[in-house]
Coordinates of C-alpha atoms in Angstrom, one line a residue:
Chain O
M54 CA 47.6 9.3 15.8
S55 CA 48.1 11.8 14.0
S56 CA 44.9 11.5 12.2
L57 CA 43.1 12.7 14.9
A58 CA 45.3 16.4 15.0
V59 CA 43.3 18.7 16.4
N60 CA 43.9 21.4 13.5
D61 CA 41.6 18.5 11.1
Q62 CA 38.3 20.3 12.3
H63 CA 39.2 23.1 10.3
T64 CA 38.6 21.4 6.6
V65 CA 35.2 19.8 8.0
A66 CA 34.0 23.5 8.9
A67 CA 35.6 25.0 6.0
T68 CA 32.6 23.3 3.1
P69 CA 29.0 24.2 4.3
A70 CA 27.0 22.7 1.7
K71 CA 22.9 23.3 1.0
V72 CA 21.1 21.1 3.5
I73 CA 18.6 19.9 0.4
Q74 CA 17.0 17.2 3.0
P75 CA 17.3 17.7 7.0
A76 CA 17.8 15.5 9.2
W77 CA 14.6 14.9 10.7
V78 CA 13.0 14.2 7.1
R79 CA 15.2 12.0 6.6
T80 CA 16.0 9.6 10.1
L81 CA 11.4 9.7 9.1
H82 CA 11.9 8.9 5.9
W83 CA 14.4 5.2 6.9
I84 CA 12.1 4.6 10.2
N85 CA 9.0 4.8 7.7
A86 CA 10.8 2.8 4.6
V87 CA 11.5 0.2 7.3
A88 CA 8.0 0.1 8.3
M89 CA 6.4 -0.2 5.6
I90 CA 8.1 -2.2 4.1
L91 CA 7.2 -4.7 6.8
M92 CA 3.6 -3.6 6.8
I93 CA 3.4 -4.9 2.9
M94 CA 5.1 -8.1 3.6
S95 CA 3.7 -8.7 7.0
G96 CA 0.0 -7.6 5.0
W97 CA 0.6 -9.9 1.7
Q98 CA 1.1 -12.9 4.3
I99 CA -2.6 -11.8 5.9
Y100 CA -3.9 -11.0 2.7
N101 CA -3.5 -14.7 1.6
A102 CA -5.2 -16.7 4.6
S103 CA -8.7 -14.9 2.5
P104 CA -7.7 -13.4 -0.2
L105 CA -9.9 -10.2 -1.7
F106 CA -9.1 -11.3 -5.4
D107 CA -8.2 -14.4 -7.7
F108 CA -4.4 -14.3 -6.3
K109 CA -2.3 -14.8 -3.8
F110 CA 1.2 -14.1 -3.0
S111 CA 4.5 -15.9 -3.1
S112 CA 5.2 -16.4 -0.4
S113 CA 8.9 -15.7 -1.1
I114 CA 8.2 -11.8 -1.2
T115 CA 5.4 -12.8 2.7
L116 CA 6.2 -11.9 6.1
G117 CA 6.1 -14.3 9.0
G118 CA 5.8 -17.6 7.3
W119 CA 1.9 -17.8 8.6
L120 CA -0.8 -15.9 9.5
G121 CA 0.0 -16.0 12.7
G122 CA 3.7 -14.9 12.5
A123 CA 2.3 -11.9 10.2
L124 CA -0.4 -10.7 12.3
L125 CA 2.5 -10.2 14.9
W126 CA 4.9 -8.7 12.2
H127 CA 1.7 -6.5 11.0
F128 CA 0.4 -5.6 14.7
A129 CA 4.3 -5.0 15.5
A130 CA 5.3 -2.7 13.1
M131 CA 2.2 -0.6 12.8
W132 CA 3.6 1.1 16.3
L133 CA 6.6 1.7 14.3
L134 CA 4.1 3.7 11.1
M135 CA 1.8 5.1 13.7
V136 CA 4.2 7.0 15.8
N137 CA 6.8 7.5 13.1
G138 CA 4.1 8.8 10.4
L139 CA 2.2 11.1 13.2
V140 CA 5.9 12.6 14.4
Y141 CA 6.2 13.4 10.5
L142 CA 3.1 15.3 9.7
A143 CA 3.3 16.8 13.3
L144 CA 6.3 18.1 12.1
G145 CA 6.0 18.8 8.4
L146 CA 2.9 21.0 9.7
A147 CA 5.0 22.7 12.3
T148 CA 7.8 23.6 10.1
G149 CA 5.8 24.7 6.9
R150 CA 7.7 22.3 5.2
F151 CA 4.8 20.6 3.5
R152 CA 3.6 24.3 2.9
K153 CA 6.5 25.2 1.2
K154 CA 7.6 22.2 -0.7
L155 CA 4.1 20.9 -1.5
L156 CA 1.9 23.7 -2.3
P157 CA 0.5 24.9 -4.5
I158 CA -0.4 21.9 -6.7
T159 CA -2.1 23.5 -10.0
P160 CA -3.3 21.2 -13.1
E161 CA -1.2 23.4 -15.2
G162 CA 2.1 22.4 -13.8
V163 CA 1.1 18.9 -13.3
I164 CA 0.3 18.6 -16.9
S165 CA 3.4 21.1 -18.6
D166 CA 5.7 18.9 -16.0
A167 CA 4.2 15.2 -16.8
R168 CA 4.8 15.9 -20.5
A169 CA 8.7 17.2 -19.6
A170 CA 9.1 14.1 -17.5
L171 CA 7.8 11.5 -20.4
T172 CA 9.7 13.3 -23.1
G173 CA 12.9 13.5 -20.4
R174 CA 12.7 17.1 -20.3
L175 CA 12.5 17.8 -17.0
S176 CA 15.1 19.1 -15.2
H177 CA 17.0 17.8 -11.5
D178 CA 19.3 20.4 -11.2
D179 CA 18.0 21.9 -8.2
L180 CA 16.7 19.2 -6.0
T181 CA 15.8 21.6 -2.8
K182 CA 12.0 22.0 -5.7
Y183 CA 10.1 19.6 -6.3
N184 CA 8.7 19.9 -10.3
Y185 CA 4.5 19.5 -10.1
V186 CA 4.7 15.7 -11.0
Q187 CA 6.1 15.2 -7.6
K188 CA 4.6 18.2 -5.6
L189 CA 0.9 15.5 -6.5
L190 CA 2.9 12.3 -6.0
Y191 CA 4.2 13.4 -2.3
A192 CA 0.9 15.7 -1.4
G193 CA -0.9 12.0 -2.5
I194 CA 1.3 9.7 -0.8
I195 CA 1.0 11.3 2.1
V196 CA -3.0 11.6 2.3
I197 CA -2.8 7.4 0.5
G198 CA -0.6 7.2 4.2
V199 CA -2.8 8.6 6.0
L200 CA -6.0 6.2 4.3
V201 CA -4.3 2.6 5.1
V202 CA -3.8 3.4 8.6
L203 CA -7.0 5.2 9.0
S204 CA -8.7 1.6 6.6
G205 CA -6.2 -0.4 8.8
L206 CA -7.6 0.5 12.4
A207 CA -11.1 0.2 10.8
I208 CA -10.7 -3.3 10.1
W209 CA -8.9 -4.2 12.8
K210 CA -11.4 -2.5 15.5
P211 CA -14.7 -2.8 13.5
V212 CA -16.6 -2.5 17.1
Q213 CA -14.6 0.0 18.7
L214 CA -14.6 2.4 16.5
Q215 CA -17.5 1.5 14.8
Y216 CA -17.8 4.9 13.7
L217 CA -15.1 5.0 11.7
T218 CA -15.6 1.3 9.7
A219 CA -18.9 2.9 9.4
L220 CA -17.2 6.2 6.9
F221 CA -15.4 3.6 5.4
G222 CA -18.8 2.1 3.8
G223 CA -18.3 -1.2 6.3
Y224 CA -15.7 -3.7 7.4
D225 CA -15.8 -5.5 4.0
A226 CA -15.3 -1.7 1.9
A227 CA -12.9 -1.3 4.4
R228 CA -11.0 -4.3 3.7
Y229 CA -10.7 -3.2 0.2
V230 CA -10.1 0.0 0.8
H231 CA -7.0 -0.7 3.0
F232 CA -6.5 -3.0 -0.2
I233 CA -6.1 -0.2 -2.9
C234 CA -4.4 1.9 -0.3
M235 CA -1.1 -1.0 0.0
A236 CA -1.6 -1.2 -4.3
A237 CA -1.2 2.4 -4.2
I238 CA 1.8 2.6 -1.7
V239 CA 3.4 -0.2 -4.3
A240 CA 3.0 1.7 -6.9
F241 CA 4.2 4.9 -5.7
L242 CA 7.4 3.0 -4.3
I243 CA 8.3 1.7 -7.4
V244 CA 7.7 4.7 -9.3
H245 CA 9.7 6.6 -6.7
V246 CA 12.3 4.6 -6.4
A247 CA 12.9 4.5 -10.0
L248 CA 13.3 7.5 -10.1
A249 CA 16.0 7.1 -6.7
V250 CA 18.7 5.3 -9.2
L251 CA 17.8 7.0 -11.8
V252 CA 18.7 10.7 -10.1
P253 CA 21.4 9.4 -8.1
K254 CA 21.7 12.9 -6.5
S255 CA 18.4 12.8 -4.8
L256 CA 19.1 8.8 -3.0
R257 CA 22.0 10.6 -1.8
A258 CA 20.5 13.9 -0.4
M259 CA 18.3 12.1 1.2
I260 CA 21.4 9.3 2.8
I261 CA 24.1 12.8 3.9
G262 CA 21.5 15.8 3.3
R263 CA 23.6 17.5 0.7
Chain I
M279 CA 38.5 27.5 16.6
G280 CA 40.2 30.8 18.8
R281 CA 38.1 30.7 21.5
L282 CA 38.4 27.2 22.2
R283 CA 42.6 27.3 22.1
S284 CA 42.4 30.1 24.6
L285 CA 40.9 27.9 27.1
L286 CA 43.6 25.7 27.4
I287 CA 45.5 26.2 29.7
P288 CA 48.8 27.8 28.5
G289 CA 51.9 25.7 28.4
V290 CA 50.0 22.2 27.1
D291 CA 51.5 20.0 24.9
K292 CA 48.0 19.3 22.0
Q293 CA 50.0 16.7 21.1
L294 CA 50.4 15.1 24.2
L295 CA 46.9 16.0 25.7
V296 CA 45.0 14.2 22.3
R297 CA 47.6 11.2 23.4
D298 CA 46.5 11.2 26.8
A299 CA 43.0 11.6 25.4
T300 CA 43.2 8.5 23.1
R301 CA 44.5 6.2 26.1
L302 CA 41.1 7.2 28.1
M303 CA 38.9 5.8 25.3
P304 CA 38.3 2.2 25.0
D305 CA 40.1 -0.2 22.7
L306 CA 39.9 0.5 19.5
T307 CA 39.4 -3.4 18.1
R308 CA 36.7 -4.2 20.3
R309 CA 35.2 -1.6 19.5
R310 CA 35.1 -2.7 15.8
F311 CA 34.1 -6.1 17.2
I312 CA 31.2 -4.8 18.8
S313 CA 30.0 -2.1 15.7
G314 CA 30.4 -6.0 13.3
G315 CA 28.3 -7.5 15.3
A316 CA 25.6 -5.0 15.3
S317 CA 25.6 -4.9 11.3
L318 CA 25.6 -8.9 11.3
G319 CA 22.3 -8.5 13.5
A320 CA 20.9 -5.7 11.1
L321 CA 21.7 -7.8 8.8
T322 CA 19.5 -11.0 9.7
L323 CA 16.6 -8.4 10.7
L324 CA 16.8 -7.8 6.4
T325 CA 16.9 -11.1 5.7
G326 CA 12.5 -12.0 5.3
C327 CA 11.7 -15.3 5.9
D328 CA 14.1 -16.8 8.2
V329 CA 13.9 -14.2 10.9
S330 CA 10.7 -15.9 12.2
D331 CA 12.6 -18.7 12.9
S332 CA 15.1 -16.2 15.0
F333 CA 14.7 -16.4 18.6
S334 CA 15.2 -12.6 19.5
A335 CA 12.6 -11.8 17.2
E336 CA 10.4 -14.2 18.0
E337 CA 10.7 -13.0 21.6
M338 CA 10.1 -9.1 20.5
L339 CA 7.6 -10.3 18.6
K340 CA 5.5 -11.9 21.5
Q341 CA 6.3 -9.2 23.9
I342 CA 4.6 -6.9 21.4
S343 CA 1.9 -9.0 20.7
K344 CA 1.2 -9.0 25.0
F345 CA 1.8 -4.9 25.0
N346 CA -1.1 -5.0 22.2
D347 CA -3.0 -6.6 24.4
G348 CA -2.7 -4.1 27.0
V349 CA -3.7 -1.5 24.9
Q350 CA -6.5 -3.9 23.5
A351 CA -7.6 -4.0 27.3
A352 CA -7.5 -0.2 27.7
I353 CA -8.8 1.4 24.3
F354 CA -12.2 -1.5 25.2
N355 CA -15.3 0.0 25.9
P356 CA -17.8 -2.0 28.2
N357 CA -20.4 -0.6 27.1
A358 CA -19.7 -0.4 23.0
L359 CA -22.4 -2.9 21.8
A360 CA -21.1 -4.3 18.4
P361 CA -23.4 -3.4 15.3
T362 CA -26.6 -5.4 15.2
F363 CA -28.1 -6.2 11.8
P364 CA -31.6 -7.0 10.7
E365 CA -32.5 -11.1 10.0
S366 CA -32.0 -10.2 6.1
A367 CA -28.5 -9.3 6.0
I368 CA -27.9 -13.2 7.1
T369 CA -24.6 -14.5 5.4
K370 CA -26.7 -18.3 3.9
P371 CA -25.0 -20.6 4.5
F372 CA -23.2 -19.6 7.6
P373 CA -19.6 -20.7 6.9
F374 CA -18.5 -24.4 8.9
N375 CA -14.8 -22.9 9.9
A376 CA -12.2 -25.4 12.1
Y377 CA -8.6 -26.7 12.3
Y378 CA -10.7 -30.0 10.8
G379 CA -13.1 -31.0 8.9
L380 CA -17.1 -31.1 9.4
D381 CA -16.8 -34.7 9.6
D382 CA -14.5 -34.7 12.0
A383 CA -16.2 -32.3 14.3
P384 CA -17.4 -33.5 17.5
T385 CA -20.5 -35.4 18.6
I386 CA -22.0 -34.9 21.8
D387 CA -25.1 -36.5 23.1
G388 CA -27.1 -33.7 24.2
R389 CA -28.9 -36.1 27.0
E390 CA -25.9 -36.9 28.2
W391 CA -23.9 -33.5 28.3
K392 CA -22.7 -31.3 31.0
F393 CA -21.4 -27.7 31.6
E394 CA -19.0 -27.8 33.9
V395 CA -18.5 -24.6 36.0
R396 CA -14.9 -24.3 38.4
G397 CA -13.2 -21.8 39.8
L398 CA -13.7 -18.3 41.7
V399 CA -17.1 -19.0 41.8
D400 CA -19.5 -20.3 44.1
N401 CA -21.6 -22.4 43.2
K402 CA -19.6 -25.4 41.3
K403 CA -23.1 -27.3 40.2
S404 CA -22.9 -28.9 36.6
W405 CA -25.6 -27.6 34.4
T406 CA -27.2 -30.1 31.9
L407 CA -28.6 -28.5 29.4
E408 CA -32.7 -28.5 30.2
E409 CA -31.5 -26.3 33.0
L410 CA -29.4 -24.0 31.0
Y411 CA -32.5 -24.5 28.3
N412 CA -34.7 -22.8 30.8
L413 CA -32.6 -19.6 31.4
P414 CA -33.7 -16.2 30.0
Q415 CA -32.7 -15.9 26.7
V416 CA -32.1 -13.1 23.8
K417 CA -31.0 -12.9 20.5
Q418 CA -28.6 -10.9 18.3
V419 CA -28.2 -10.5 14.9
T420 CA -24.1 -9.7 14.5
R421 CA -21.1 -10.2 12.3
H422 CA -18.6 -12.9 13.0
I423 CA -15.2 -11.5 12.0
C424 CA -12.2 -14.9 11.1
V425 CA -8.5 -13.7 11.9
E426 CA -8.4 -14.3 8.1
G427 CA -10.1 -11.3 7.7
W428 CA -13.5 -13.2 6.0
S429 CA -16.5 -12.3 7.9
A430 CA -20.6 -13.2 8.3
I431 CA -23.5 -12.8 9.6
G432 CA -25.0 -14.6 12.2
S433 CA -28.5 -15.0 14.5
W434 CA -27.5 -16.3 17.9
T435 CA -29.9 -17.0 20.9
G436 CA -28.9 -17.8 24.3
T437 CA -28.0 -16.5 27.8
P438 CA -26.0 -13.8 28.7
L439 CA -23.1 -14.8 30.4
R440 CA -23.0 -11.8 32.7
D441 CA -26.1 -13.5 33.8
F442 CA -25.3 -16.4 34.3
L443 CA -21.5 -14.8 36.2
K444 CA -24.2 -13.2 38.4
L445 CA -26.7 -16.6 39.1
V446 CA -22.8 -18.8 39.8
G447 CA -22.2 -15.9 42.3
A448 CA -19.0 -15.8 39.9
D449 CA -16.0 -13.7 41.8
T450 CA -16.3 -10.9 38.5
R451 CA -12.6 -9.3 39.8
A452 CA -10.9 -12.8 38.2
K453 CA -8.7 -12.3 35.5
Y454 CA -10.4 -14.6 32.5
C455 CA -12.8 -16.7 32.1
W456 CA -11.2 -19.5 30.6
F457 CA -13.5 -22.7 28.6
R458 CA -13.1 -26.1 27.5
C459 CA -14.0 -27.3 24.9
A460 CA -15.0 -31.4 23.3
D461 CA -13.0 -31.1 20.3
A462 CA -10.6 -34.0 20.3
E463 CA -7.0 -31.4 20.7
G464 CA -9.4 -29.6 23.3
Y465 CA -10.0 -26.3 22.3
N466 CA -9.0 -23.7 25.1
S467 CA -9.6 -20.3 24.5
P468 CA -9.3 -17.7 28.2
L469 CA -11.9 -14.7 27.5
D470 CA -11.0 -11.7 29.6
M471 CA -13.5 -10.9 32.6
A472 CA -13.7 -7.2 31.4
T473 CA -15.2 -9.5 27.7
A474 CA -17.1 -11.6 29.7
L475 CA -19.5 -9.2 31.1
H476 CA -20.1 -7.2 27.9
P477 CA -23.7 -7.4 27.6
Q478 CA -23.5 -9.1 23.7
T479 CA -21.3 -12.6 25.4
Q480 CA -23.6 -14.6 25.0
M481 CA -23.8 -18.4 25.7
T482 CA -25.6 -19.6 22.6
F483 CA -27.8 -23.0 22.5
K484 CA -29.8 -21.9 19.0
F485 CA -28.4 -20.8 15.4
G486 CA -30.9 -18.9 13.7
D487 CA -33.8 -20.1 15.4
E488 CA -32.8 -23.8 15.3
I489 CA -31.4 -25.6 18.3
L490 CA -27.1 -25.0 17.9
P491 CA -26.4 -27.5 13.9
R492 CA -23.5 -29.6 15.2
A493 CA -21.6 -27.8 12.7
Y494 CA -21.6 -24.4 14.4
G495 CA -20.8 -25.7 17.6
Y496 CA -24.0 -28.1 19.6
P497 CA -24.2 -27.9 22.5
M498 CA -23.6 -24.8 23.7
K499 CA -21.5 -21.7 21.9
I500 CA -19.6 -18.8 23.2
R501 CA -20.8 -16.0 21.1
V502 CA -18.4 -12.8 22.0
P503 CA -19.3 -10.1 19.0
T504 CA -16.4 -8.3 20.2
K505 CA -13.7 -10.8 19.7
L506 CA -12.6 -12.4 16.7
G507 CA -13.9 -15.4 16.0
F508 CA -11.2 -18.2 17.3
K509 CA -12.1 -16.2 20.7
N510 CA -15.5 -18.0 20.7
P511 CA -15.0 -21.4 21.3
K512 CA -17.9 -24.4 20.4
Y513 CA -18.2 -27.5 22.0
V514 CA -17.7 -25.7 25.5
V515 CA -17.4 -28.4 28.1
S516 CA -16.5 -26.4 30.9
M517 CA -15.7 -23.0 32.3
E518 CA -12.7 -22.0 35.3
V519 CA -13.2 -18.9 36.3
T520 CA -9.5 -17.8 37.2
N521 CA -6.3 -15.4 37.7
D522 CA -4.6 -17.5 35.7
Y523 CA -3.5 -17.4 32.5
K524 CA -4.3 -20.5 31.0
G525 CA -3.0 -20.0 27.2
G526 CA -5.2 -21.2 24.5
F527 CA -5.6 -23.2 21.1
W528 CA -4.9 -20.6 19.0
E529 CA -2.8 -18.3 21.5
D530 CA -0.4 -21.0 22.0
Q531 CA 0.4 -20.9 19.1
G532 CA 0.8 -17.0 18.4
Y533 CA -2.6 -15.5 17.3
N534 CA -2.8 -12.2 19.8
S535 CA -4.9 -13.6 23.2
F536 CA -6.6 -10.5 23.4
S537 CA -8.0 -10.4 19.9
G538 CA -10.7 -7.8 20.6
S539 CA -12.5 -6.3 17.3

């Protein structure tokens, strides 16, 4: 029982560390990660029922077992993704995080940081500041995230939301937009996860905040 | 901390206080068992394919699907018309689609066929094809959207279902119009009343100005442009106006029952 001794509390309070990722960002990030993976894997199974291109996704990487099961997963995880995404957008705008962290994005900054990254000279010392490539990718993925939800709504409800569907150029075009957004998200995920593995302290910050 | 300590009653032994407090907490081994169970459950959730077979996941998905039925019914606008297209946009050839091949599609003799009307209606008489053909008809060119994701534009001519429901004195406060079909395995499908009363929901007798071919559901199909394709029953033999949810061929296998578009 000595581990429960009262004076242990001093040691915890004595090491104040800078919070890089606040708790709400971390919580929403990991909920989003789960929702996105469920949406992508079940979406691949739905795609297989009527492929847009000359290939299908291997059943080993799809979710749901068959079209009906995949639809159930897709339309369940949809709520998680949408509610979580809306809270993220609201808090990102209300707290000024988007403005502080992601803006401004200048073409010169993006080019010079991309060059530094590709030649291995990009510093990751200060995780509280994003470089211009990160800013562009993170802002871009938010836009893609909004587009994937809107194009999804357009093909889910092409009668009730027909003006939205028309905005995407009709039902068939909206399917392509939905697919292209998915592909962009998967490409982002590959780079995102690879970089998180290369810079482990960034992953640590997204888990415990510091 | 200093302030907190001063709140303690003077003379109370802190060590004893902590020991008493821990005694009030639940048994540690039991707590460990519960948390172990929770993480095992979390693991099975992450393993992917096996999840669909797991009872709890399937139950959860069914419940959410029912919730989605409710959401779709709530956003269904009875006045929103499905987009219509010029005849030049009609998909040619319009696909045949069923869970069986065209050779196995029902062959119906139109002279023998009768459309039975049951349930909460004033007039339960059966209708011959000739009698139905004499009802006022309208033509509409709309998009058929399959649950699989493909779509095709077709031209359908027939009697608005809501006119027929009025004609037979149906209780339109009932929840469903439940259709049965001549397909070998009995293709049934429940249609919610709000959708049945939608102006474009049609008892279809013609496709592209020709008598409905066998491939598309001769002698009668229920064309519902506000629903996915599988909610458009073909080879229809009866309709029952009912408050009971009686399931359907695809609905029973897990497709969302409302499946509005």
